[in-house]
CSV table of C-alpha atoms in Angstrom, one decimal:
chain,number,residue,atom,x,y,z
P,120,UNK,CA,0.0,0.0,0.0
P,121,UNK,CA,1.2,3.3,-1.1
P,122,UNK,CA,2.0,5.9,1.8
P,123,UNK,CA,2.2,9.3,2.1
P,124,UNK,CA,4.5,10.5,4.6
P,125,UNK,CA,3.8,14.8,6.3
P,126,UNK,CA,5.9,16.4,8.1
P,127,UNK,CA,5.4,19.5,9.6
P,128,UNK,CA,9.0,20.1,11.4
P,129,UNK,CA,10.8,17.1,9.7
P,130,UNK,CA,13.3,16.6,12.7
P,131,UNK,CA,10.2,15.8,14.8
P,132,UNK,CA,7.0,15.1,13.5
P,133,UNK,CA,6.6,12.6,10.4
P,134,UNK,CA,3.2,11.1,9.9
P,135,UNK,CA,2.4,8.4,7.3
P,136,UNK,CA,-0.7,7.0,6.0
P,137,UNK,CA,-2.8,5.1,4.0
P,138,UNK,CA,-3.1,7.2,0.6
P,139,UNK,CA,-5.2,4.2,-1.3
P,140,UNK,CA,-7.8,5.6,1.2
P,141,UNK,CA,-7.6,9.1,0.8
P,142,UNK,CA,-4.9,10.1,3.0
P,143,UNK,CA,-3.7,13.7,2.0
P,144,UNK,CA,-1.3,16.1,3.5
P,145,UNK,CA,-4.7,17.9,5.1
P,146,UNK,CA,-5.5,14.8,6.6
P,147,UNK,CA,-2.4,14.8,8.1
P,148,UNK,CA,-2.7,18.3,9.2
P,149,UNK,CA,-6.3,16.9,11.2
P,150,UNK,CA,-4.3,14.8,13.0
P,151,UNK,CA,-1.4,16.8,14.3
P,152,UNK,CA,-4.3,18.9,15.3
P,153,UNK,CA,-5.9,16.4,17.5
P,154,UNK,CA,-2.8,14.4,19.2
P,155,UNK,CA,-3.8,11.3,21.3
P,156,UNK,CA,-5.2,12.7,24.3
P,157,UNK,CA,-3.5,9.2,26.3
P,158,UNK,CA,-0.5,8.3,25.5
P,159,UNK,CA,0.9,6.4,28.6
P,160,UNK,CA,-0.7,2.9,27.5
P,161,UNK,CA,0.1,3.5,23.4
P,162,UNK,CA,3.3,4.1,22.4
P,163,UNK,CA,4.1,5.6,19.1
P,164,UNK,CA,0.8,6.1,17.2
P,165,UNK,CA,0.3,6.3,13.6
P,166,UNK,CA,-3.1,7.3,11.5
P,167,UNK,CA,-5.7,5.1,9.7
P,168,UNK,CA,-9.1,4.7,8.2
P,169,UNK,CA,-12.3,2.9,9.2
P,170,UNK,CA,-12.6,1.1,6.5
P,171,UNK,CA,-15.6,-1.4,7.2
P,172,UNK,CA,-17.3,-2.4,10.6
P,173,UNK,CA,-17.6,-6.3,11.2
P,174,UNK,CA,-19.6,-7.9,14.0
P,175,UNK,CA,-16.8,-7.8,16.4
P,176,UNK,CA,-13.9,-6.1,14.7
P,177,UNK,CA,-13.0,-2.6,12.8
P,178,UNK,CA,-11.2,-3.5,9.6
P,179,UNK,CA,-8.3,-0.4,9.5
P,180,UNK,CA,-6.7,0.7,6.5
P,181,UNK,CA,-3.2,2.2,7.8
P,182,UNK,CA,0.0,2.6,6.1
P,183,UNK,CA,1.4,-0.8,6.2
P,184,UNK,CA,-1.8,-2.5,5.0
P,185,UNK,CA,-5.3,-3.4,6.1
P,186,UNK,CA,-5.3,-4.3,9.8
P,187,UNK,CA,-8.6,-6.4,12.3
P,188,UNK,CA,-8.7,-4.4,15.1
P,189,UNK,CA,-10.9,-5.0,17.9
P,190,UNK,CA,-13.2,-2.0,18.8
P,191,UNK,CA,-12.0,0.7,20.4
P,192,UNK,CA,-12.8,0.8,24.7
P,193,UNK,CA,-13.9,4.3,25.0
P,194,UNK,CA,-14.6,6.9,23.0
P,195,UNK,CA,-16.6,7.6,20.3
P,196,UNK,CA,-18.3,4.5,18.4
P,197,UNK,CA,-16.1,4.4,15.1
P,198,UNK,CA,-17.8,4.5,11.9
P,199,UNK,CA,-17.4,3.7,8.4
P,200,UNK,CA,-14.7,6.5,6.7
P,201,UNK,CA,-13.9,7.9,10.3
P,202,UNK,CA,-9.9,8.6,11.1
P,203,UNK,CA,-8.1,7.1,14.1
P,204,UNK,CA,-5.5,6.6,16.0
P,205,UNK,CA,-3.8,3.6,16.3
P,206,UNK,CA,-1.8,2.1,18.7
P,207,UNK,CA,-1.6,-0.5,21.1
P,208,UNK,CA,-3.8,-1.3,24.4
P,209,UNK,CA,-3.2,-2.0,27.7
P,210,UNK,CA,-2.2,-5.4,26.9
P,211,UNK,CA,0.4,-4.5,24.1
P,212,UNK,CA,-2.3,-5.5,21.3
P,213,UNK,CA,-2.3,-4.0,18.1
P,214,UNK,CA,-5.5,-1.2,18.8
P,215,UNK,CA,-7.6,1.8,17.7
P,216,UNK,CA,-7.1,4.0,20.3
P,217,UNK,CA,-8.9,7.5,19.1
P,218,UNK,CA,-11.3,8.0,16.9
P,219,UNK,CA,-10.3,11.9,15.4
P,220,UNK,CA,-13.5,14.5,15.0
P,221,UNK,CA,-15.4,13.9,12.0
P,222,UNK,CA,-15.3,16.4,9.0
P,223,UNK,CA,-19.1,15.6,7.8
P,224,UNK,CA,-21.2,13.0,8.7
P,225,UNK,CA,-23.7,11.1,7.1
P,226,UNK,CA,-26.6,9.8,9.3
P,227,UNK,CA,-30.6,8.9,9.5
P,228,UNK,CA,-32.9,8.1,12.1
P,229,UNK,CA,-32.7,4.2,12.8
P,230,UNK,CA,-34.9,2.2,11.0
P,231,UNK,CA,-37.1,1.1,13.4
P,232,UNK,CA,-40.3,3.5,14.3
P,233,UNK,CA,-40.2,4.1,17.8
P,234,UNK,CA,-36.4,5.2,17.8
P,235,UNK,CA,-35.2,9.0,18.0
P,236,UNK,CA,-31.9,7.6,18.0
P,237,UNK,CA,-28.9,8.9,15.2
P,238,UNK,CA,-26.6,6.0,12.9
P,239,UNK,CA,-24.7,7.7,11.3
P,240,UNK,CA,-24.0,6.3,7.9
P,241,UNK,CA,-20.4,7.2,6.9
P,242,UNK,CA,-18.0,10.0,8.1
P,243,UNK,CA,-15.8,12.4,6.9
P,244,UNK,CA,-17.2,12.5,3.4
P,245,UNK,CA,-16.9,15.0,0.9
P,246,UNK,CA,-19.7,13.9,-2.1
P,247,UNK,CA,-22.9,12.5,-1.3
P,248,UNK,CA,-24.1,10.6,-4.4
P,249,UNK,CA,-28.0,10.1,-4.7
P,250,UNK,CA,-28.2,7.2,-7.1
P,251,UNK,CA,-31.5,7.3,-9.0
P,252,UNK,CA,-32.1,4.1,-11.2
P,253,UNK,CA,-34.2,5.4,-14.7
P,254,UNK,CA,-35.7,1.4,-14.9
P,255,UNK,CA,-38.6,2.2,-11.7
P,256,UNK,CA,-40.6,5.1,-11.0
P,257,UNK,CA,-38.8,8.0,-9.7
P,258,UNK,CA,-39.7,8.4,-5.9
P,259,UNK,CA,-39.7,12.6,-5.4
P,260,UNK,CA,-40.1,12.1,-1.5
P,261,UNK,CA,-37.3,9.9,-1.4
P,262,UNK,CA,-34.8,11.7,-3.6
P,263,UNK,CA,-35.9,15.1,-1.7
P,264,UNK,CA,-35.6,13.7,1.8
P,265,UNK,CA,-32.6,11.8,0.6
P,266,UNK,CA,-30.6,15.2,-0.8
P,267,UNK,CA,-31.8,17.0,2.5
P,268,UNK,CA,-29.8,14.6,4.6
P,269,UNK,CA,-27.2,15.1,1.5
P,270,UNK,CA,-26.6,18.5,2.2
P,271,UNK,CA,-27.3,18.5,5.9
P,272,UNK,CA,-23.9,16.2,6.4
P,273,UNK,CA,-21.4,19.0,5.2
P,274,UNK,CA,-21.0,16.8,2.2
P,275,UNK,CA,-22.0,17.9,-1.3
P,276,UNK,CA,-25.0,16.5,-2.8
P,277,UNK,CA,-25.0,15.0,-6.4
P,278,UNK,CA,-27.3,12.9,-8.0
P,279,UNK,CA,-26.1,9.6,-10.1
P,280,UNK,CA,-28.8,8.7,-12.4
P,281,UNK,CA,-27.9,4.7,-13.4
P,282,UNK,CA,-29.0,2.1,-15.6
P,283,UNK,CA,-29.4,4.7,-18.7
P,284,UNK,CA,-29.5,1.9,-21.4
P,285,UNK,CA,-32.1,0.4,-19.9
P,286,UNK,CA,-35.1,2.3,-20.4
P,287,UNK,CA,-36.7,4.5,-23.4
P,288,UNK,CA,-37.6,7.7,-20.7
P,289,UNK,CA,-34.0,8.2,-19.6
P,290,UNK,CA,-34.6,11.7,-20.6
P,291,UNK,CA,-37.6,11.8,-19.0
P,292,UNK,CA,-36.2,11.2,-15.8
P,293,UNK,CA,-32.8,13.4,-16.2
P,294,UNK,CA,-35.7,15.6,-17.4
P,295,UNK,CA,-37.6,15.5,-13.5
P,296,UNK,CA,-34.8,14.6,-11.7
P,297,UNK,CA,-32.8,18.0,-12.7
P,298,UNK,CA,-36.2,19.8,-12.1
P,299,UNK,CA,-36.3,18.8,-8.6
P,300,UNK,CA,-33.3,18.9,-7.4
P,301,UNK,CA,-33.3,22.3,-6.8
P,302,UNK,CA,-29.3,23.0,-8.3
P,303,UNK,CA,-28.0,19.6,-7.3
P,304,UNK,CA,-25.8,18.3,-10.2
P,305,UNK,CA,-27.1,15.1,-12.4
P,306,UNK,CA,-24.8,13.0,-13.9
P,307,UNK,CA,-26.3,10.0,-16.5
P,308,UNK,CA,-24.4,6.8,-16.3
P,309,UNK,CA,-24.3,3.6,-17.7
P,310,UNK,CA,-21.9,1.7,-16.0
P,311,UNK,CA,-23.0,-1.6,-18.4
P,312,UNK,CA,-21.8,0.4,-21.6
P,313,UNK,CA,-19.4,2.9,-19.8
P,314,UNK,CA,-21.1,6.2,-20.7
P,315,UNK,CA,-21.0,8.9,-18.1
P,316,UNK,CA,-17.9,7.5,-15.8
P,317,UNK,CA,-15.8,9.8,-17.1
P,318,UNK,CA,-17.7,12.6,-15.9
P,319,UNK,CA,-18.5,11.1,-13.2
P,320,UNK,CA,-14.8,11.0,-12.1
P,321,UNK,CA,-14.5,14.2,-12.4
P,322,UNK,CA,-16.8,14.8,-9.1
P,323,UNK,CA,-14.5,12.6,-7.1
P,324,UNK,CA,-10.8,14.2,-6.8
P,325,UNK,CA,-7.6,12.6,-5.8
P,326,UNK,CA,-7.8,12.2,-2.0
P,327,UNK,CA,-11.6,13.0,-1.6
P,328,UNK,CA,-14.5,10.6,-0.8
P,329,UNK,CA,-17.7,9.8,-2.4
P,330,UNK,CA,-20.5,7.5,-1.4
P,331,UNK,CA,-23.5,6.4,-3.0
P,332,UNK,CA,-26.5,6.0,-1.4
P,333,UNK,CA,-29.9,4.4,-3.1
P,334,UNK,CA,-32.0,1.3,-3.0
P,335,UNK,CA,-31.3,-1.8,-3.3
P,336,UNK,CA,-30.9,-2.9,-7.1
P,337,UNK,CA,-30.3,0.3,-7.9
P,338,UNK,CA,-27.2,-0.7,-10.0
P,339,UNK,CA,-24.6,1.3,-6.9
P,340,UNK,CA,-22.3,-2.3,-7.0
P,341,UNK,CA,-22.0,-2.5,-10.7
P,342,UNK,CA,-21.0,1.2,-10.5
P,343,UNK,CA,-18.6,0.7,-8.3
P,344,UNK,CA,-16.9,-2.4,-10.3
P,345,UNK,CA,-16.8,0.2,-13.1
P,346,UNK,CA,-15.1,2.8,-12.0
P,347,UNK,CA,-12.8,0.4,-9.8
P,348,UNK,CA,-12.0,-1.7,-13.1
P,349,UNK,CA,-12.3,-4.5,-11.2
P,350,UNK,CA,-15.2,-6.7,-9.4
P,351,UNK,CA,-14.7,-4.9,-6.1
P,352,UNK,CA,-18.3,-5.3,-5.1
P,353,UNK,CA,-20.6,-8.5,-5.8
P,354,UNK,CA,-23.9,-7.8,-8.2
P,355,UNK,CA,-27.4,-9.2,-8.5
P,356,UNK,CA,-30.1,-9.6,-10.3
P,357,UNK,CA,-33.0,-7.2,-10.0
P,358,UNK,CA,-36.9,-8.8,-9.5
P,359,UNK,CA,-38.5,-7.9,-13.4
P,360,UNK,CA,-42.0,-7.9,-11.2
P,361,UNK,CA,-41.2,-4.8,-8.9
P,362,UNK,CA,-37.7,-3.8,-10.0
P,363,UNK,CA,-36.4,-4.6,-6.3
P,364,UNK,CA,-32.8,-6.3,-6.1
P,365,UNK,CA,-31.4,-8.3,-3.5
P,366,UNK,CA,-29.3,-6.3,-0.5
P,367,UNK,CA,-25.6,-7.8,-2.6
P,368,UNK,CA,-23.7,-5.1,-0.2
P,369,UNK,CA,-24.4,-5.9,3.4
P,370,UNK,CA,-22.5,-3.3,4.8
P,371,UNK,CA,-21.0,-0.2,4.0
P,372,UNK,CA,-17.2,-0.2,2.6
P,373,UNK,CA,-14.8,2.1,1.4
P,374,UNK,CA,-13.4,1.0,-1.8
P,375,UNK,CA,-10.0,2.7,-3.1
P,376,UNK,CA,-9.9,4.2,-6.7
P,377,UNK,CA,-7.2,5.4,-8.6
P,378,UNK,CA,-5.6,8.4,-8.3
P,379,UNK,CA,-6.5,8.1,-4.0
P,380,UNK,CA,-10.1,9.0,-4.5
P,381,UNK,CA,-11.9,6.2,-2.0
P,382,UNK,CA,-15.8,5.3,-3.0
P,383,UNK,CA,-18.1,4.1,0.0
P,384,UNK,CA,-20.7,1.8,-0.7
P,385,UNK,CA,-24.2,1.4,1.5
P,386,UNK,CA,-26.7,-1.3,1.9
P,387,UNK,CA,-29.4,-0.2,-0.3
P,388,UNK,CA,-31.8,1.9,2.3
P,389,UNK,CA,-35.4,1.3,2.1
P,390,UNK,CA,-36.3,4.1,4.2
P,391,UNK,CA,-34.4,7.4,5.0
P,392,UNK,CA,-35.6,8.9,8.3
P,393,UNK,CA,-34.7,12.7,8.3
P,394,UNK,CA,-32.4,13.2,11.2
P,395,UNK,CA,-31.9,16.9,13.0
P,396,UNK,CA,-31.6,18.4,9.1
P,397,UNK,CA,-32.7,21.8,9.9
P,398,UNK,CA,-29.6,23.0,7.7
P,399,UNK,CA,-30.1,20.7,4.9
P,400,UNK,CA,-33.9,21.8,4.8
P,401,UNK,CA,-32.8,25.3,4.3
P,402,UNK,CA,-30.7,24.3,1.3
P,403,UNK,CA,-33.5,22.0,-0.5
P,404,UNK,CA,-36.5,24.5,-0.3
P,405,UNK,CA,-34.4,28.0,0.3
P,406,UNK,CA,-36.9,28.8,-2.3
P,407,UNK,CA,-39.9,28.2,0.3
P,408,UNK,CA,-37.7,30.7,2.3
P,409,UNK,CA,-37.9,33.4,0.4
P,410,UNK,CA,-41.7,32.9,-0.3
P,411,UNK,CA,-42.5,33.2,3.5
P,412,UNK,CA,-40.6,36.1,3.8
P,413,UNK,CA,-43.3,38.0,1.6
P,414,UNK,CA,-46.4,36.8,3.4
P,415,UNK,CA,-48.0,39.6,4.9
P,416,UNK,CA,-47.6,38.2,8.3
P,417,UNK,CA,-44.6,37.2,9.9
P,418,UNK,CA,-46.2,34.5,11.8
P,419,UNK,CA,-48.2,33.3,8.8
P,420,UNK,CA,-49.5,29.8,8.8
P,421,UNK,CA,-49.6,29.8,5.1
P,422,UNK,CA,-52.8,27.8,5.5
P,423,UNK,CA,-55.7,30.5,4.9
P,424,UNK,CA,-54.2,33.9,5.6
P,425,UNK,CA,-54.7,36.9,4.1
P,426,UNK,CA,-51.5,38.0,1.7
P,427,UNK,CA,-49.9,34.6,2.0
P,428,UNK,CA,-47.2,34.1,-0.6
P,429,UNK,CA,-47.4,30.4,-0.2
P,430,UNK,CA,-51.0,30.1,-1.2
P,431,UNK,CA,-50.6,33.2,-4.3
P,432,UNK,CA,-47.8,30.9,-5.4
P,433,UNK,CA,-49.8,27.5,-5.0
P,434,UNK,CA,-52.8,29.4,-7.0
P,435,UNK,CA,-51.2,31.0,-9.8
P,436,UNK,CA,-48.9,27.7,-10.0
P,437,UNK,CA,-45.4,29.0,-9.9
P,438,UNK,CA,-45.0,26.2,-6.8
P,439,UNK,CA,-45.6,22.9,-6.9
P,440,UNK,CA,-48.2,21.5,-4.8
P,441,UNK,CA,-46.2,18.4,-4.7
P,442,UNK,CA,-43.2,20.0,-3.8
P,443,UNK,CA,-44.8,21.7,-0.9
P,444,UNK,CA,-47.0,18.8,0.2
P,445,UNK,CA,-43.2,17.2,0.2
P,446,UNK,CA,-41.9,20.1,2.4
P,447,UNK,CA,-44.7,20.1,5.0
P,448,UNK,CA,-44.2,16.1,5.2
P,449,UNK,CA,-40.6,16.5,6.1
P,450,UNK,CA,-41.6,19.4,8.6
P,451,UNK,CA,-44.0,17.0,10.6
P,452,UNK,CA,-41.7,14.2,10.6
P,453,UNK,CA,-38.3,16.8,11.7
P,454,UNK,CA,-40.8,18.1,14.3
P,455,UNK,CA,-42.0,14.6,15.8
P,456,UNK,CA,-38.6,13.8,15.9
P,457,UNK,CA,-38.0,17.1,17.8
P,458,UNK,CA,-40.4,16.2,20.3
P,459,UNK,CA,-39.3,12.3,21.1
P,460,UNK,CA,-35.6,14.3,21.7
P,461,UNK,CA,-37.6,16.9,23.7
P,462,UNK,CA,-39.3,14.4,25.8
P,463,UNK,CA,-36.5,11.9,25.8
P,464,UNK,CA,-34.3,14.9,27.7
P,465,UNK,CA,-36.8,16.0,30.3
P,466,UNK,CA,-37.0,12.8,31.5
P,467,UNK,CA,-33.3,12.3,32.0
P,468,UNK,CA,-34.0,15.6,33.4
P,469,UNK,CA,-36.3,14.4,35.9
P,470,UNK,CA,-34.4,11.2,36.4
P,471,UNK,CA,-30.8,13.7,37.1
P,472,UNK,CA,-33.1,15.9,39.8
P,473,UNK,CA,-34.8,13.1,41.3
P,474,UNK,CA,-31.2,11.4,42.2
P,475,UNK,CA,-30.5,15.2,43.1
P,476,UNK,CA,-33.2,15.1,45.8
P,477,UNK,CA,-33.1,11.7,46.8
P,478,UNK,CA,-29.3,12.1,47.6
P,479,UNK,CA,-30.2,15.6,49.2
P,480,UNK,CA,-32.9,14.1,51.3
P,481,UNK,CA,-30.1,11.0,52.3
P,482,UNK,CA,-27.6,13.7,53.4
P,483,UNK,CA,-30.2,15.7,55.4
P,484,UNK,CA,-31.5,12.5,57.0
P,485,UNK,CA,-27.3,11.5,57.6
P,486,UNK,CA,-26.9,15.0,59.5
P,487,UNK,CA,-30.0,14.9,61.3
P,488,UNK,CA,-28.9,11.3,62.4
P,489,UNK,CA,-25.9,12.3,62.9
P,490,UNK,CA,-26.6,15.4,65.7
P,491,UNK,CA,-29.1,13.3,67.6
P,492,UNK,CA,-26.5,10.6,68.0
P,493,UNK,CA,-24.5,13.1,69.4
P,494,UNK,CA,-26.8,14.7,71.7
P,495,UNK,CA,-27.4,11.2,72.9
P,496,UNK,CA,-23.5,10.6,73.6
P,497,UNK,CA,-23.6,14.6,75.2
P,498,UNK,CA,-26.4,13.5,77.3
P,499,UNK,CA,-24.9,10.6,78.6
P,500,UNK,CA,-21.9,11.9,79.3
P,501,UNK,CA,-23.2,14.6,81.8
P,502,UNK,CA,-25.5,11.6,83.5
P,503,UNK,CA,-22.0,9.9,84.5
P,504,UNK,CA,-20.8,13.5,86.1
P,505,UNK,CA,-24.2,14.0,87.8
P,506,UNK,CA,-23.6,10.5,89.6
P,507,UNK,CA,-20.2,11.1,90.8
């Protein structure tokens, strides 16, 4: 594995690293800036990459190769594309031993319905690629929600339209897709007949990280195999009856390129719960900004109001009522979310003051205990004088 060795006073600081992975000299420049906090136990440390989570290990790329490293004891929870430390634990083992601040972060609610809870997805990225298959119906919910997650992880959204050869109304759909992706950038690929790789390349600079994110059978791990010019990632067949494909990546994995740019591939996601994307909503509908801002009423509902822009808009049909039925959707769900967090923290509130007053009412009992005991002993004491 190629290295690439920083130095930022060459008589004392020299830090290596997996380049393959995208390793750069402002990588480097992250770590110096966030030295192991504990050093006593580790010994000379060195960077690496998350590469892929296992069950119970963290596969590492670092400069002298790929490396199964048992999870780290403390800390933050690594993920896939984070930078770390390594080093050795308390036992002498081979270890991660920091996980360094992430640059961007891609993450989602967890699956399951009940949970308020953050995964993140994949860390320190720098393009997030929404792949959009033209052989099934094109999903605007999904690609909106999908590209407001996009541009809340400090990652730049693109969209990857696949599977071009496939299907007469390619056009169509580059046609709807660039409509509603409010300035995102489409590329058209077909990784089957090679067309649009090139371009697509140019998205993903030496040293930089992209990932694509879609559903399953959307055509990500044939991608992949093309621009890695080599069967990196295993493929499958889709289902002709709904156009569904079977999970073939089952878990997410960074994949070098040429030229040190590093692709990550997901798990085709069949749903993408909105996570804390207040900043990613203002970049997919700033357009719905600037319409409230002329309602006559700075508090208006945009529901029945007099002089509400929203509604002149919906009426004259410069704004699309899907588009804004979209928008109010992933209002409601960001502000039920809001709500299990709100009520999640006042009961570790209540939980934090009722330990407060419980120990506060054990102290108070302690003392009181404490000065009756010792008017006991007083008391006793001036008994045995009184007798002699």
């Amino acid at each position: 594995m190629n290295t690439f060795a920083f130095s930022s006073n060459p008589s004392t600081t020299e830090l290596t690293g997996p380049v393959e992975y995208g390793f750069t000299a402002k990588t480097a420049e992250l770590f110096l800036a966030n030295p192991v906090t504990e050093t006593s136990e580790t010994g000379r440390n060195s960077p690496g990459r998350v590469v892929r989570l296992d069950r119970n290990r963290v596969l590492v790329a670092s400069a002298d190769g790929l490396l199964h490293l048992p999870y780290p004891a403390h800390g933050l929870v690594p993920a896939t594309g984070d930078w770390v430390w390594l080093g050795r634990n308390s036992a002498g083992e081979p270890a991660v031993v920091e996980v360094l601040p992430r640059q961007s972060a891609l993450s989602r609610k967890r699956a399951f319905e009940a949970s308020s809870e953050e995964q993140i997805l994949g860390s320190n990225i720098d393009i997030v690629a929404v792949v959009v298959p033209v052989d099934r119906p094109l999903t605007h919910n999904r690609l909106e929600r999908t590209l407001v997650a996009a541009w809340d992880s400090g990652a730049t959204p693109l969209v990857v339209i696949t599977k071009a050869d496939l299907a007469d109304v390619a056009d169509d759909v580059v046609g709807e897709v660039i409509l509603q992706a409010a300035g995102v950038e489409v590329v058209t690929t077909s990784a089957e007949q090679g067309d649009g790789l090139d371009e697509l390349m140019q998205h993903i600079p030496q040293g930089s990280t992209l990932v694509l994110l879609g559903p399953s059978g959307a055509g990500k791990s044939t991608l992949i195999n093309a621009l890695a010019g080599h069967e990196a990632q295993q493929t499958g067949a889709v289902r002709a009856g709904d156009g569904k494909g079977k999970h073939t990546t089952t878990s997410r994995e960074l994949v070098p390129l040429a030229g040190g740019a590093v692709l990550m591939d997901t798990p085709g996601v069949r749903g993408f719960g909105l996570f804390d994307a207040e900043e990613g909503m203002d970049e997919m509908f700033g357009d719905l900004d600037e319409l409230f801002a002329k309602c006559r009423f700075a508090d208006c509902s945009h529901q029945a109001e007099p002089g509400c822009a929203v509604q002149e808009a919906l009426a004259e049909e410069t704004l699309d009522p899907r588009r804004w039925a979209s928008y109010l959707k992933l209002q409601k769900e960001l502000a039920a979310l809001n709500r299990k967090h709100d009520a999640a923290a006042r009961r570790a509130y209540q939980r934090e003051w009722h330990q407060k007053v419980m120990s506060a009412d054990r102290g108070q009992r302690a003392a009181e205990r404490h000065r009756h005991d010792q008017a006991e002993e007083r008391a006793a004491r001036g008994g045995k004088r009184r007798k002699r």
